Short mmCIF file of C-alpha atoms in Angstrom, two decimals:
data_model
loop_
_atom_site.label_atom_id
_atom_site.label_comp_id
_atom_site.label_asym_id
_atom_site.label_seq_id
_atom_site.Cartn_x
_atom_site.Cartn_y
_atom_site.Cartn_z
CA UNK A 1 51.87 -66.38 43.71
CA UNK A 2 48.87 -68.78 42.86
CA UNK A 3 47.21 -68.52 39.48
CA UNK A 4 44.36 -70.88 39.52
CA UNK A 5 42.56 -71.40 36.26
CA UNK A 6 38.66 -71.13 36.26
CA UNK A 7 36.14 -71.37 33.36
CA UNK A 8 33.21 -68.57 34.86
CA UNK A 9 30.79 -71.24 35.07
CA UNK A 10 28.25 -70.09 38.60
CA UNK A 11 29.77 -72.16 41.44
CA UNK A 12 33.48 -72.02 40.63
CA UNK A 13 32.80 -67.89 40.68
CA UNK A 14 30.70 -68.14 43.90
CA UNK A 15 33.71 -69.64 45.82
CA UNK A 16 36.00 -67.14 44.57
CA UNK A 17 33.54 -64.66 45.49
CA UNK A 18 33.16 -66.37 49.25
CA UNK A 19 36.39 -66.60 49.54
CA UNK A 20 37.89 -63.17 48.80
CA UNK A 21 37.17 -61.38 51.70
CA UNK A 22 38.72 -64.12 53.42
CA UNK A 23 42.40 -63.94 51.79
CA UNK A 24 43.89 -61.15 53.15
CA UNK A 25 46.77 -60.70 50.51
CA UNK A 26 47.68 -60.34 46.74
CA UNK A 27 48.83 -63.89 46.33
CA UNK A 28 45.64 -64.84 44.83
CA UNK A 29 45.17 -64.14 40.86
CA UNK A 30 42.48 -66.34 39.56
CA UNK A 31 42.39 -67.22 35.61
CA UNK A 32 39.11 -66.60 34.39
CA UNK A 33 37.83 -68.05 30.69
CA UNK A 34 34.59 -66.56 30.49
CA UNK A 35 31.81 -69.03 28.40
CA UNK A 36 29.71 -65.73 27.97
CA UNK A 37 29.78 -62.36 28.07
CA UNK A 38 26.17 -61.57 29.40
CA UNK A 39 25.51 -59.39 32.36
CA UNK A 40 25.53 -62.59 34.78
CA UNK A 41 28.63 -63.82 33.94
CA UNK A 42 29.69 -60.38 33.84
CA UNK A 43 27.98 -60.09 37.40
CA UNK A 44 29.33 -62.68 38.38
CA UNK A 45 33.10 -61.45 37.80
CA UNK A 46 32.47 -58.30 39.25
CA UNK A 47 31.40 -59.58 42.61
CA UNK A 48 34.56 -61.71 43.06
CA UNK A 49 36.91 -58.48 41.78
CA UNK A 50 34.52 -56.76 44.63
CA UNK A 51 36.04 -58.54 47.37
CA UNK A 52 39.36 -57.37 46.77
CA UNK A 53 40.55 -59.77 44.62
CA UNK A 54 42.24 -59.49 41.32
CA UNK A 55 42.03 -61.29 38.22
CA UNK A 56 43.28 -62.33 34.74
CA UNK A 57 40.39 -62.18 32.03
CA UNK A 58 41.23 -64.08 28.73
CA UNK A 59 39.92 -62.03 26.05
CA UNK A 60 40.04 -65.32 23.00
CA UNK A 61 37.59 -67.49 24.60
CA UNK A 62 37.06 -70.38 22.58
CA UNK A 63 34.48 -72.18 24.78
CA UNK A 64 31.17 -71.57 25.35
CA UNK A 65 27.59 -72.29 23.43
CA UNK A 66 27.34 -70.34 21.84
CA UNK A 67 31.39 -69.17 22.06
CA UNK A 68 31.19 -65.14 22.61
CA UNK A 69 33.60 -63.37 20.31
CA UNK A 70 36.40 -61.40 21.06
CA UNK A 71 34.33 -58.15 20.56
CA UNK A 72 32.03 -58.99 23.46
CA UNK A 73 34.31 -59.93 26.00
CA UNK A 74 36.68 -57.00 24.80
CA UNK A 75 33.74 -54.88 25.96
CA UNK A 76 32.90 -56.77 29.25
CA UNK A 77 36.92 -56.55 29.94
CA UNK A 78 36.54 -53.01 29.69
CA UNK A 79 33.44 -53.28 31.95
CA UNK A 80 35.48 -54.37 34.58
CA UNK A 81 37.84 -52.76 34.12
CA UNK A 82 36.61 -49.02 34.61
CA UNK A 83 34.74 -50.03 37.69
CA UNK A 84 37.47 -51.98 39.21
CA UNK A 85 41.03 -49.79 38.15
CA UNK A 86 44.02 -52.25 38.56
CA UNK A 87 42.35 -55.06 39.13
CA UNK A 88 41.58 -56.38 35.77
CA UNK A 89 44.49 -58.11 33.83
CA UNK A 90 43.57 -58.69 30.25
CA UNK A 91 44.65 -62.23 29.11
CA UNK A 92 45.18 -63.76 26.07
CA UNK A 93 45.08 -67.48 25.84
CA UNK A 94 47.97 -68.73 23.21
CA UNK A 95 46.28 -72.10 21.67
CA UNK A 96 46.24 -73.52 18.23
CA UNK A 97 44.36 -71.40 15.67
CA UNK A 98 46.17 -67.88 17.58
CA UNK A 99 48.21 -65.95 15.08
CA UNK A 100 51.44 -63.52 15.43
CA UNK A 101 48.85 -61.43 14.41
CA UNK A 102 46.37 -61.62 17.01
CA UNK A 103 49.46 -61.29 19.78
CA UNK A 104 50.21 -58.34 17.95
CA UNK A 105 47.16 -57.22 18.30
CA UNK A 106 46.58 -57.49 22.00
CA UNK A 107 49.99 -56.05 22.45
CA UNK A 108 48.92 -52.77 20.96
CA UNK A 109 45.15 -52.96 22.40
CA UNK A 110 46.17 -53.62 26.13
CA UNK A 111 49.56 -51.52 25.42
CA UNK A 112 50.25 -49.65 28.99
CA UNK A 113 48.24 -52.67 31.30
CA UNK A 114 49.26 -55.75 32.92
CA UNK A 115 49.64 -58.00 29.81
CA UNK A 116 49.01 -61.72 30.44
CA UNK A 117 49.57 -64.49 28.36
CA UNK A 118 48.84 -68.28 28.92
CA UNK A 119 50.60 -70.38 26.58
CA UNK A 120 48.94 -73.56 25.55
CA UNK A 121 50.05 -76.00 22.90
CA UNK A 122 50.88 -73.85 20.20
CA UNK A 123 53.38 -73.19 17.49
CA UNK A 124 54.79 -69.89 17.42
CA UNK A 125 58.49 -68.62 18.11
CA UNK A 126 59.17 -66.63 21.48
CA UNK A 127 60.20 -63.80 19.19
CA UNK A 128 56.41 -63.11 18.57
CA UNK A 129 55.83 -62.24 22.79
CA UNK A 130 57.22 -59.49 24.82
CA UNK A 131 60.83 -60.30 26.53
CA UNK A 132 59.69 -58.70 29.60
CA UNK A 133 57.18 -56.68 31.16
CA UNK A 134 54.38 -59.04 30.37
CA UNK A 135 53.37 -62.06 32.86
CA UNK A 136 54.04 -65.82 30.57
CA UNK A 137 52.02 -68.16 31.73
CA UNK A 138 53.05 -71.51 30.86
CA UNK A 139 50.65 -74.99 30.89
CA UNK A 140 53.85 -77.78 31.07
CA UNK A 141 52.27 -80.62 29.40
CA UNK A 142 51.85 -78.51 26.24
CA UNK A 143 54.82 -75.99 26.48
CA UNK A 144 58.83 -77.45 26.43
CA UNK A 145 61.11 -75.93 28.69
CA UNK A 146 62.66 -74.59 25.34
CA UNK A 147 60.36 -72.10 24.67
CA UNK A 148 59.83 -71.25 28.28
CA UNK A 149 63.96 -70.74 28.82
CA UNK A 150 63.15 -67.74 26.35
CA UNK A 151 61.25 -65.64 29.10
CA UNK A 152 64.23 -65.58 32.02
CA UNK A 153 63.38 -61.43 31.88
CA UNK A 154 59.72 -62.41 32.67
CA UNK A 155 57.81 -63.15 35.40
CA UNK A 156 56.60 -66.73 34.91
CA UNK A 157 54.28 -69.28 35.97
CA UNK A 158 53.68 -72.70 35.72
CA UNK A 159 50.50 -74.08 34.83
CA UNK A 160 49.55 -77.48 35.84
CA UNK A 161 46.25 -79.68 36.07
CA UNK A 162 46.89 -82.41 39.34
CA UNK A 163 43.48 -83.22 38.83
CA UNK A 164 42.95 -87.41 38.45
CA UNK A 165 40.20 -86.87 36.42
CA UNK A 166 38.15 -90.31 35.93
CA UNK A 167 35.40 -90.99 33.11
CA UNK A 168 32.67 -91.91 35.81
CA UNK A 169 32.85 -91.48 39.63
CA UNK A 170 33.19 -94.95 40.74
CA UNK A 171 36.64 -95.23 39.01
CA UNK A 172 37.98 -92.69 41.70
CA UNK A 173 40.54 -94.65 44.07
CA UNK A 174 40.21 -93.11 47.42
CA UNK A 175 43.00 -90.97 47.00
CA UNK A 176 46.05 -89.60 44.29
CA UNK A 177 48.75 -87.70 43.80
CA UNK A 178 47.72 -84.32 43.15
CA UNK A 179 51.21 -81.99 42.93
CA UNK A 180 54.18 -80.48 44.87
CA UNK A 181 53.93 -77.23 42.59
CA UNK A 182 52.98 -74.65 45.51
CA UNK A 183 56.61 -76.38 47.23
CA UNK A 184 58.33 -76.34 44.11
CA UNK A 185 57.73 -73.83 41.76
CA UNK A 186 60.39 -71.44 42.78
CA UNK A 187 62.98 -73.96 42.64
CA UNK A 188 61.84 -74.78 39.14
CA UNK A 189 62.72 -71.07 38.48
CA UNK A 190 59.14 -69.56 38.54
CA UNK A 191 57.69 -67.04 40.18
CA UNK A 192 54.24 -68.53 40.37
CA UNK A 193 52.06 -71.12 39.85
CA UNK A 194 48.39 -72.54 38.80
CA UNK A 195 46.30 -75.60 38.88
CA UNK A 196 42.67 -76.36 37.93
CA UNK A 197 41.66 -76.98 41.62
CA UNK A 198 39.52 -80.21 41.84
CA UNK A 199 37.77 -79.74 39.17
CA UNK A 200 40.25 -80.31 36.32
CA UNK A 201 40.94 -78.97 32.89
CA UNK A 202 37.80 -79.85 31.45
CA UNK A 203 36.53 -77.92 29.09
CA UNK A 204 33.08 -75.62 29.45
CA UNK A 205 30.15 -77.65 29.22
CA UNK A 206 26.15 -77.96 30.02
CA UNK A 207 26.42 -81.06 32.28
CA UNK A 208 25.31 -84.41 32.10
CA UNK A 209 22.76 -86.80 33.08
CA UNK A 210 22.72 -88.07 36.63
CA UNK A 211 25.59 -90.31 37.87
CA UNK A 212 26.26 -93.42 39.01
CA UNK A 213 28.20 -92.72 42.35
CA UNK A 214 28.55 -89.36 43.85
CA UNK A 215 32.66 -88.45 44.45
CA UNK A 216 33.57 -85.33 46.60
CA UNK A 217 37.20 -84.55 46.45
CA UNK A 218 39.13 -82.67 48.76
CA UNK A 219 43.05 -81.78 48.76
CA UNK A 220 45.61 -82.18 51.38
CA UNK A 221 48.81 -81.92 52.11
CA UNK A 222 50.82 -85.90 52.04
CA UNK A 223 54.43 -86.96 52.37
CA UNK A 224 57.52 -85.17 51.13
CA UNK A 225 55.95 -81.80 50.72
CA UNK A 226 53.26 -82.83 48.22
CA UNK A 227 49.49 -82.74 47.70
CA UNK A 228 46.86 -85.88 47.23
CA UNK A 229 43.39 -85.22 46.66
CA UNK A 230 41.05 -87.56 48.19
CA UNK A 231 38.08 -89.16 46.63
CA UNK A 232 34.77 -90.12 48.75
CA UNK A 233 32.91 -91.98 46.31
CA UNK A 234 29.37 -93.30 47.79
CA UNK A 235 29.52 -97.28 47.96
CA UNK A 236 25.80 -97.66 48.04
CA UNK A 237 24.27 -99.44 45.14
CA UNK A 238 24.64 -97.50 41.77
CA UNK A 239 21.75 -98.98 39.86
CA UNK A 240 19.00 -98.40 42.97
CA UNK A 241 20.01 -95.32 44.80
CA UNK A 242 18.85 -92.11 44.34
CA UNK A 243 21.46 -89.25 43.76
CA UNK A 244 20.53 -87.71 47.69
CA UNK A 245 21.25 -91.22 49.12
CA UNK A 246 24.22 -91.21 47.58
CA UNK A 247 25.52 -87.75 48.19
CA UNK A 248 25.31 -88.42 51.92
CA UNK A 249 27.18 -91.86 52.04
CA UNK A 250 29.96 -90.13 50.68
CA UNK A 251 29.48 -87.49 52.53
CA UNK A 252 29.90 -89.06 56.06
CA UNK A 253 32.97 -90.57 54.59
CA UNK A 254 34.39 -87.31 54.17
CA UNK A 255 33.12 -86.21 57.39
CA UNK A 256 34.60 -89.19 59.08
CA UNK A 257 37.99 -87.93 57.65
CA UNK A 258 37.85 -84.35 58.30
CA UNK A 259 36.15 -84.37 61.40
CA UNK A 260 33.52 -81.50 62.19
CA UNK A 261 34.21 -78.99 62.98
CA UNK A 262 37.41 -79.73 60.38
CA UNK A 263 40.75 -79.81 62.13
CA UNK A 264 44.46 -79.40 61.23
CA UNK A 265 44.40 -78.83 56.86
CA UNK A 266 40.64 -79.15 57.29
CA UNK A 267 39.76 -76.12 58.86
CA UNK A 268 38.71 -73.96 56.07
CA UNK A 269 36.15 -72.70 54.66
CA UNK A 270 34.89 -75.34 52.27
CA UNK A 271 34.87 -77.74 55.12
CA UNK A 272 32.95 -75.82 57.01
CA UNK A 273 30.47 -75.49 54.53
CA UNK A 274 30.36 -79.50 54.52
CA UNK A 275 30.53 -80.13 57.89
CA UNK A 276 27.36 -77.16 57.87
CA UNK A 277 25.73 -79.00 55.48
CA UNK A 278 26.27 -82.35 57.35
CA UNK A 279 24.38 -81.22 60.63
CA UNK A 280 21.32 -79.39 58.48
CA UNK A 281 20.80 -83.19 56.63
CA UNK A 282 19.77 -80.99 53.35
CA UNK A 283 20.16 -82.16 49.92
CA UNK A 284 21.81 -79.28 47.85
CA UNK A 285 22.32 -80.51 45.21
CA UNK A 286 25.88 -81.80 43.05
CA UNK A 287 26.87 -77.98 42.15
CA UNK A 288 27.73 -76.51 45.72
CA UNK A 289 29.57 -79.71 47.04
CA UNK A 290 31.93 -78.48 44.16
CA UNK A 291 31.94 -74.71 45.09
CA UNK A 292 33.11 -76.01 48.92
CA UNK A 293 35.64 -78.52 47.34
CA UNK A 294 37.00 -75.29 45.34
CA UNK A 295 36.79 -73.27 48.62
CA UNK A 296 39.47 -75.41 50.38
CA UNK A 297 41.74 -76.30 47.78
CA UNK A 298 41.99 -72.46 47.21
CA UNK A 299 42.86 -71.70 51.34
CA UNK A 300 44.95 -74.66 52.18
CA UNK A 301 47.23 -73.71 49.14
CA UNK A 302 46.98 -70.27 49.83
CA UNK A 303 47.78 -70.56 53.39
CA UNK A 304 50.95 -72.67 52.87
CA UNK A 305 51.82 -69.55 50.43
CA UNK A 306 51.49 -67.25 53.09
CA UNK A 307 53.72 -69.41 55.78
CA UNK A 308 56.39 -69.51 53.38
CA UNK A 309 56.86 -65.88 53.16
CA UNK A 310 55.89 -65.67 49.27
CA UNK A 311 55.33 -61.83 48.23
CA UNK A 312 53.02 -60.81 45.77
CA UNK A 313 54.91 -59.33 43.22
CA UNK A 314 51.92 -57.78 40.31
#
């Protein structure tokens, strides 16, 4: 199963929301942090659980401005919850600052659900979690294999950001490695796995000022049963170009790649979407090029999922 991680911000929950009519099975959970727990993020949520899909709410958000506190996302959970029955999974992020206390306490609050816990860089012993009947989400970087070994009764995932992430666009190289996790995981002895699509594990924020090159990134699959994620950065001049200019330089490059309509790993939905907005010649702006980006990453690793057989199993 395929546990992407997502942070609720507008276009990351518009592709899931595009995209859920379009899966067709129960090997999709996103993970979504919520920056807010107002009735449009809220709205937001419910439309993508509308389509079908389900999805893992973390409860302890500890991003947003300003952060909402447990209470209010407690109460959008719930929300959710009683208009979509089963297809909520409370969450509860395990990072610094989380006590064997607060575990305890979403044991006993979410006692009889789907318990789901993503463990990030923290300190406390495996005796504080359920053996079994919860789902253990684990990010590798920040968890050892230890403390993982501890969950064999468990179903568990691995976490993994094979985002590239570069401080300013024009460092991208036109492509890198990305992962083999939706190839490997099972042999790694999990039952799932997750990634921060192409968009990375960057924490929630506002958004800058506007950038020197334009980069659109799209995944694929490469040699030896792995992913790269290709970068189309624009190559006209930085300093004199406006933003529009530059969006469509790199977006013939990626055209040029794909082809259009998108063929072979490129004929999803996201591509569609670019090779749509291609032929219209419309600006729209930096947010949806990374909704479409999202889109495919999403299908292409779904769809290699579902020709391997993989069962959902929550």
């Amino acid at each position: 199963m395929y546990w992407p991680f997502f942070r609720s911000k507008q276009e990351e929950m518009i592709a899931l929301k595009e995209l859920g009519y379009h899966m067709g099975s129960n090997l999709l959970v996103p993970i979504i942090k919520p920056h807010d727990a107002g009735k449009r993020v809220e709205g937001q949520i419910s439309r993508v659980v509308q389509t079908g899909l389900r999805a893992a709410l973390i409860i302890n958000t500890n991003e947003g401005s300003p952060v909402p506190s447990i209470a209010q996302i407690v109460a959008m959970e719930n929300n959710l919850k009683n208009e979509y029955p089963d297809q909520i999974f409370p969450a509860l992020e395990v990072h610094p600052g989380v006590t064997a206390s607060d575990v305890s306490w979403f044991l006993t609050t979410y006692s009889g659900r789907t318990q789901v816990f993503v463990h990030r860089a923290h300190t406390l012993s495996a005796a504080a979690f359920p053996e079994n009947g919860a789902i253990h989400i684990f990010e590798s970087n920040q968890v050892s294999p230890h403390f993982i070994s501890a969950f064999s009764a468990s179903r568990r995932v691995i976490l993994r950001d094979g985002f590239n992430k570069q401080p300013v666009n024009g460092n991208y190289p036109p492509a890198s490695y990305f992962d083999d996790l939706v190839y490997s995981y099972r042999t790694h002895g999990f039952d799932g796995f997750g990634d921060f699509a192409t968009i990375g594990d960057v924490p929630y924020n506002t958004g800058g000022g506007q950038p020197s090159h334009v980069a659109l990134h799209l995944t694929e699959p490469h040699q030896n049963k792995t992913f790269q994620c290709l970068h189309f950065v624009s190559s006209v001049p930085p300093e004199t170009t406006d933003v529009q200019t530059k969006y469509f330089d790199a977006l013939s490059q990626l055209i040029g790649h794909t082809g259009s309509p998108g063929v072979g790993p490129f004929s999803t939905l996201g591509v569609t979407d670019y090779c749509n907005n291609f032929v219209a010649g419309t600006f729209p702006g930096l947010g949806s090029p990374k909704r479409w980006s999202t889109k495919h990453h999403i299908q292409l690793l779904h769809s290699v999922l579902a020709t391997s057989y993989a069962a959902p199993w929550v």
